[in-house]
mmCIF file of C-alpha atoms in Angstrom:
data_model
loop_
_atom_site.group_PDB
_atom_site.id
_atom_site.type_symbol
_atom_site.label_atom_id
_atom_site.label_comp_id
_atom_site.label_asym_id
_atom_site.label_seq_id
_atom_site.Cartn_x
_atom_site.Cartn_y
_atom_site.Cartn_z
ATOM 1 C CA SER E 1 -10.852 -14.686 25.276
ATOM 2 C CA SER E 2 -11.629 -17.735 27.346
ATOM 3 C CA GLY E 3 -11.724 -21.295 26.179
ATOM 4 C CA ILE E 4 -10.877 -24.816 27.182
ATOM 5 C CA ASN E 5 -7.173 -24.346 26.348
ATOM 6 C CA ALA E 6 -6.822 -20.817 27.757
ATOM 7 C CA GLU E 7 -4.491 -21.946 30.543
ATOM 8 C CA SER E 8 -1.072 -23.530 30.500
ATOM 9 C CA HIS E 9 0.790 -25.453 33.161
ATOM 10 C CA LYS E 10 4.362 -26.612 33.711
ATOM 11 C CA TYR E 11 5.167 -30.309 33.852
ATOM 12 C CA GLN E 12 8.157 -32.553 34.442
ATOM 13 C CA LEU E 13 8.606 -35.674 32.297
ATOM 14 C CA ARG E 14 10.454 -38.649 33.735
ATOM 15 C CA ALA E 15 11.410 -41.226 31.118
ATOM 16 C CA TYR E 16 12.602 -44.532 32.578
ATOM 17 C CA LEU E 17 14.601 -46.350 29.881
ATOM 18 C CA TYR E 18 15.779 -49.712 31.100
ATOM 19 C CA GLN E 19 16.749 -51.761 28.059
ATOM 20 C CA ALA E 20 15.981 -52.672 24.447
ATOM 21 C CA ARG E 21 16.071 -55.943 22.562
ATOM 22 C CA ASP E 22 16.279 -57.168 18.975
ATOM 23 C CA LEU E 23 17.478 -53.833 17.581
ATOM 24 C CA ILE E 24 18.515 -53.496 13.952
ATOM 25 C CA SER E 25 22.178 -54.024 13.115
ATOM 26 C CA GLU E 26 23.810 -51.107 11.308
ATOM 27 C CA ASP E 27 27.524 -51.847 11.682
ATOM 28 C CA ALA E 28 29.676 -54.233 9.635
ATOM 29 C CA SER E 29 30.228 -56.242 12.840
ATOM 30 C CA GLY E 30 26.528 -57.176 12.874
ATOM 31 C CA LEU E 31 26.006 -55.059 15.987
ATOM 32 C CA SER E 32 25.122 -51.424 16.711
ATOM 33 C CA ASP E 33 26.207 -48.750 19.191
ATOM 34 C CA PRO E 34 22.676 -47.741 20.242
ATOM 35 C CA TYR E 35 21.383 -44.761 22.144
ATOM 36 C CA ALA E 36 17.844 -43.481 22.645
ATOM 37 C CA LYS E 37 16.615 -39.909 22.297
ATOM 38 C CA ILE E 38 13.500 -38.691 24.138
ATOM 39 C CA ILE E 39 11.556 -35.890 22.429
ATOM 40 C CA TYR E 40 8.745 -34.160 24.302
ATOM 41 C CA GLY E 41 7.326 -30.776 23.381
ATOM 42 C CA ASN E 42 10.266 -28.589 22.412
ATOM 43 C CA GLN E 43 12.806 -30.512 24.525
ATOM 44 C CA SER E 44 14.938 -33.557 23.887
ATOM 45 C CA LYS E 45 17.665 -35.483 25.657
ATOM 46 C CA ALA E 46 19.623 -38.643 24.847
ATOM 47 C CA THR E 47 20.792 -41.665 26.819
ATOM 48 C CA LYS E 48 24.361 -42.832 27.035
ATOM 49 C CA ILE E 49 25.709 -44.870 24.100
ATOM 50 C CA ILE E 50 26.075 -48.616 24.696
ATOM 51 C CA PRO E 51 28.778 -50.022 22.377
ATOM 52 C CA GLU E 52 28.462 -53.132 20.198
ATOM 53 C CA THR E 53 25.090 -54.639 21.110
ATOM 54 C CA LEU E 54 21.594 -55.238 19.758
ATOM 55 C CA CYS E 55 20.204 -55.584 23.312
ATOM 56 C CA PRO E 56 21.446 -52.530 25.267
ATOM 57 C CA THR E 57 20.775 -51.973 28.956
ATOM 58 C CA TRP E 58 20.754 -48.252 29.752
ATOM 59 C CA ASP E 59 19.167 -48.346 33.243
ATOM 60 C CA GLN E 60 18.713 -44.596 32.862
ATOM 61 C CA THR E 61 16.106 -42.006 33.868
ATOM 62 C CA ILE E 62 15.863 -38.915 31.689
ATOM 63 C CA ILE E 63 14.217 -35.855 33.248
ATOM 64 C CA LEU E 64 12.823 -32.972 31.201
ATOM 65 C CA ASP E 65 11.773 -29.953 33.292
ATOM 66 C CA GLY E 66 9.608 -26.915 32.641
ATOM 67 C CA ILE E 67 7.481 -28.410 29.867
ATOM 68 C CA GLU E 68 4.578 -26.073 29.099
ATOM 69 C CA ILE E 69 1.332 -27.787 28.095
ATOM 70 C CA TRP E 70 -1.878 -25.900 27.328
ATOM 71 C CA GLY E 71 -5.173 -27.058 28.814
ATOM 72 C CA CYS E 72 -6.472 -27.861 32.270
ATOM 73 C CA PRO E 73 -4.588 -30.655 34.102
ATOM 74 C CA GLU E 74 -7.647 -32.945 34.061
ATOM 75 C CA GLU E 75 -7.841 -32.698 30.253
ATOM 76 C CA VAL E 76 -4.094 -33.252 29.908
ATOM 77 C CA SER E 77 -4.339 -36.345 32.129
ATOM 78 C CA GLN E 78 -7.038 -37.772 29.828
ATOM 79 C CA HIS E 79 -5.224 -36.895 26.581
ATOM 80 C CA PRO E 80 -1.527 -36.225 27.236
ATOM 81 C CA PRO E 81 0.820 -35.295 24.406
ATOM 82 C CA SER E 82 2.762 -38.337 23.216
ATOM 83 C CA VAL E 83 6.413 -38.996 24.037
ATOM 84 C CA VAL E 84 8.533 -39.703 20.945
ATOM 85 C CA LEU E 85 11.388 -42.110 21.488
ATOM 86 C CA GLU E 86 13.939 -42.467 18.675
ATOM 87 C CA LEU E 87 16.816 -44.930 18.597
ATOM 88 C CA PHE E 88 20.076 -44.383 16.737
ATOM 89 C CA ASP E 89 23.319 -46.216 16.065
ATOM 90 C CA TYR E 90 26.238 -43.965 16.999
ATOM 91 C CA ASP E 91 29.028 -43.704 14.441
ATOM 92 C CA PRO E 92 31.878 -41.178 14.366
ATOM 93 C CA VAL E 93 30.787 -40.038 10.878
ATOM 94 C CA GLY E 94 27.025 -39.983 11.493
ATOM 95 C CA HIS E 95 24.147 -41.568 13.311
ATOM 96 C CA ASP E 96 21.982 -44.249 11.672
ATOM 97 C CA PHE E 97 18.266 -44.223 12.507
ATOM 98 C CA LEU E 98 17.237 -47.537 14.127
ATOM 99 C CA GLY E 99 13.561 -46.833 14.771
ATOM 100 C CA ARG E 100 10.884 -44.942 16.673
ATOM 101 C CA SER E 101 8.244 -45.579 19.322
ATOM 102 C CA VAL E 102 5.440 -43.194 20.310
ATOM 103 C CA VAL E 103 4.038 -43.582 23.845
ATOM 104 C CA ASN E 104 1.524 -41.768 26.052
ATOM 105 C CA PRO E 105 2.921 -40.956 29.513
ATOM 106 C CA MET E 106 1.117 -41.665 32.772
ATOM 107 C CA VAL E 107 0.037 -38.231 34.066
ATOM 108 C CA VAL E 108 0.328 -37.440 37.792
ATOM 109 C CA ILE E 109 -1.523 -34.325 38.949
ATOM 110 C CA PHE E 110 -0.714 -34.681 42.663
ATOM 111 C CA ALA E 111 2.604 -36.384 43.436
ATOM 112 C CA GLU E 112 1.201 -37.927 46.638
ATOM 113 C CA ASP E 113 -1.354 -39.783 44.472
ATOM 114 C CA ALA E 114 1.331 -41.305 42.254
ATOM 115 C CA MET E 115 1.292 -45.054 41.883
ATOM 116 C CA THR E 116 4.477 -46.939 41.130
ATOM 117 C CA CYS E 117 4.639 -47.035 37.370
ATOM 118 C CA ARG E 118 5.575 -50.242 35.617
ATOM 119 C CA LEU E 119 8.011 -50.799 32.812
ATOM 120 C CA ASN E 120 6.408 -52.094 29.603
ATOM 121 C CA TRP E 121 7.794 -53.400 26.329
ATOM 122 C CA TYR E 122 6.979 -50.936 23.526
ATOM 123 C CA PRO E 123 7.452 -51.815 19.861
ATOM 124 C CA ILE E 124 10.041 -49.911 17.853
ATOM 125 C CA GLN E 125 9.192 -49.278 14.207
ATOM 126 C CA ARG E 126 11.511 -48.287 11.373
ATOM 127 C CA GLY E 127 9.088 -47.279 8.667
ATOM 128 C CA PRO E 128 6.764 -50.240 8.078
ATOM 129 C CA ASN E 129 9.259 -52.707 9.586
ATOM 130 C CA PRO E 130 9.689 -53.813 13.201
ATOM 131 C CA GLY E 131 12.902 -52.559 14.792
ATOM 132 C CA GLY E 132 12.880 -54.324 18.151
ATOM 133 C CA GLU E 133 11.346 -53.388 21.490
ATOM 134 C CA ILE E 134 12.204 -51.087 24.382
ATOM 135 C CA LEU E 135 11.470 -51.656 28.080
ATOM 136 C CA ALA E 136 10.449 -48.261 29.409
ATOM 137 C CA ALA E 137 7.932 -46.195 31.377
ATOM 138 C CA PHE E 138 6.985 -42.512 31.230
ATOM 139 C CA GLU E 139 5.529 -40.261 33.942
ATOM 140 C CA LEU E 140 4.392 -36.668 33.476
ATOM 141 C CA TYR E 141 4.158 -34.681 36.737
ATOM 142 C CA LEU E 142 2.249 -31.426 37.103
ATOM 143 C CA ASN E 143 4.948 -29.097 38.437
ATOM 144 C CA ASP E 144 3.819 -25.477 38.379
ATOM 145 C CA GLU E 145 2.775 -24.948 41.978
ATOM 146 C CA ASP E 146 5.058 -24.717 44.989
ATOM 147 C CA ASP E 147 2.864 -27.022 47.060
ATOM 148 C CA ASN E 148 3.075 -29.926 44.581
ATOM 149 C CA ILE E 149 6.146 -31.777 45.827
ATOM 150 C CA LEU E 150 7.749 -34.054 43.239
ATOM 151 C CA PRO E 151 8.995 -37.506 44.217
ATOM 152 C CA SER E 152 12.659 -37.711 45.122
ATOM 153 C CA LEU E 153 15.118 -38.143 42.280
ATOM 154 C CA PRO E 154 16.387 -41.640 41.472
ATOM 155 C CA PRO E 155 19.962 -42.628 42.395
ATOM 156 C CA MET E 156 22.847 -41.421 40.221
ATOM 157 C CA MET E 157 25.650 -43.430 38.659
ATOM 158 C CA ASP E 158 28.306 -42.002 36.321
ATOM 159 C CA GLU E 159 26.519 -38.615 36.200
ATOM 160 C CA THR E 160 23.204 -40.103 34.989
ATOM 161 C CA TYR E 161 20.057 -40.984 36.915
ATOM 162 C CA GLN E 162 19.335 -44.708 37.150
ATOM 163 C CA VAL E 163 15.856 -46.243 37.008
ATOM 164 C CA ALA E 164 14.522 -46.251 40.586
ATOM 165 C CA ALA E 165 14.634 -49.652 42.306
ATOM 166 C CA ALA E 166 10.823 -49.644 42.734
ATOM 167 C CA ILE E 167 10.444 -49.430 38.935
ATOM 168 C CA ALA E 168 13.433 -51.463 37.679
ATOM 169 C CA PRO E 169 13.020 -55.192 37.065
ATOM 170 C CA GLU E 170 14.006 -57.456 39.926
ATOM 171 C CA MET E 171 17.235 -59.177 39.012
ATOM 172 C CA GLN E 172 18.388 -62.585 40.113
ATOM 173 C CA HIS E 173 21.698 -64.347 39.734
ATOM 174 C CA THR E 174 21.537 -67.414 37.545
ATOM 175 C CA ARG E 175 24.251 -69.889 36.859
ATOM 176 C CA ILE E 176 24.444 -71.539 33.443
ATOM 177 C CA GLU E 177 26.634 -74.516 32.760
ATOM 178 C CA VAL E 178 27.704 -75.158 29.188
ATOM 179 C CA ILE E 179 29.151 -78.541 28.300
ATOM 180 C CA MET E 180 30.850 -78.843 24.951
ATOM 181 C CA SER E 181 32.347 -81.936 23.439
ATOM 182 C CA PHE E 182 34.793 -81.937 20.589
ATOM 183 C CA ASN E 183 35.272 -85.131 18.645
#
């Protein structure tokens, strides 16, 4: 039988997770040991754990390969499946749920047409309550034909991919002087 969803294609998801802010505290110290988990289709992968912070900087790209999505690429680019991003506080005896964000990725049919994606702040929700924000971007590349060349992989550090320099925020060194007087 033929229909609009009679074909499937393979895709690669690139999740650029730079940092989060104002996360919920789950530890007695008033801090958390946060990590993020990307869920897309039937695949998932987690970031590294950043100890004792409510504002972690991961600077990490997560790549999920071989994702099968049904429908023609043009339809998928108009209505892509959402990326689910869940944040947790790591503890040796369990992991506390910090919140969730659901985001639509930017779909790239032909890699040579790709524009530099931009990081955006996405709200994190824990039930009806706000749970902070995450600075991230998501690209979904059509990847089922040999002639569709994917962009080169971002640089690696400590066995994880970093966020590519063209996507990461531009950093600048700032000096702060604090003057305290004790009477």
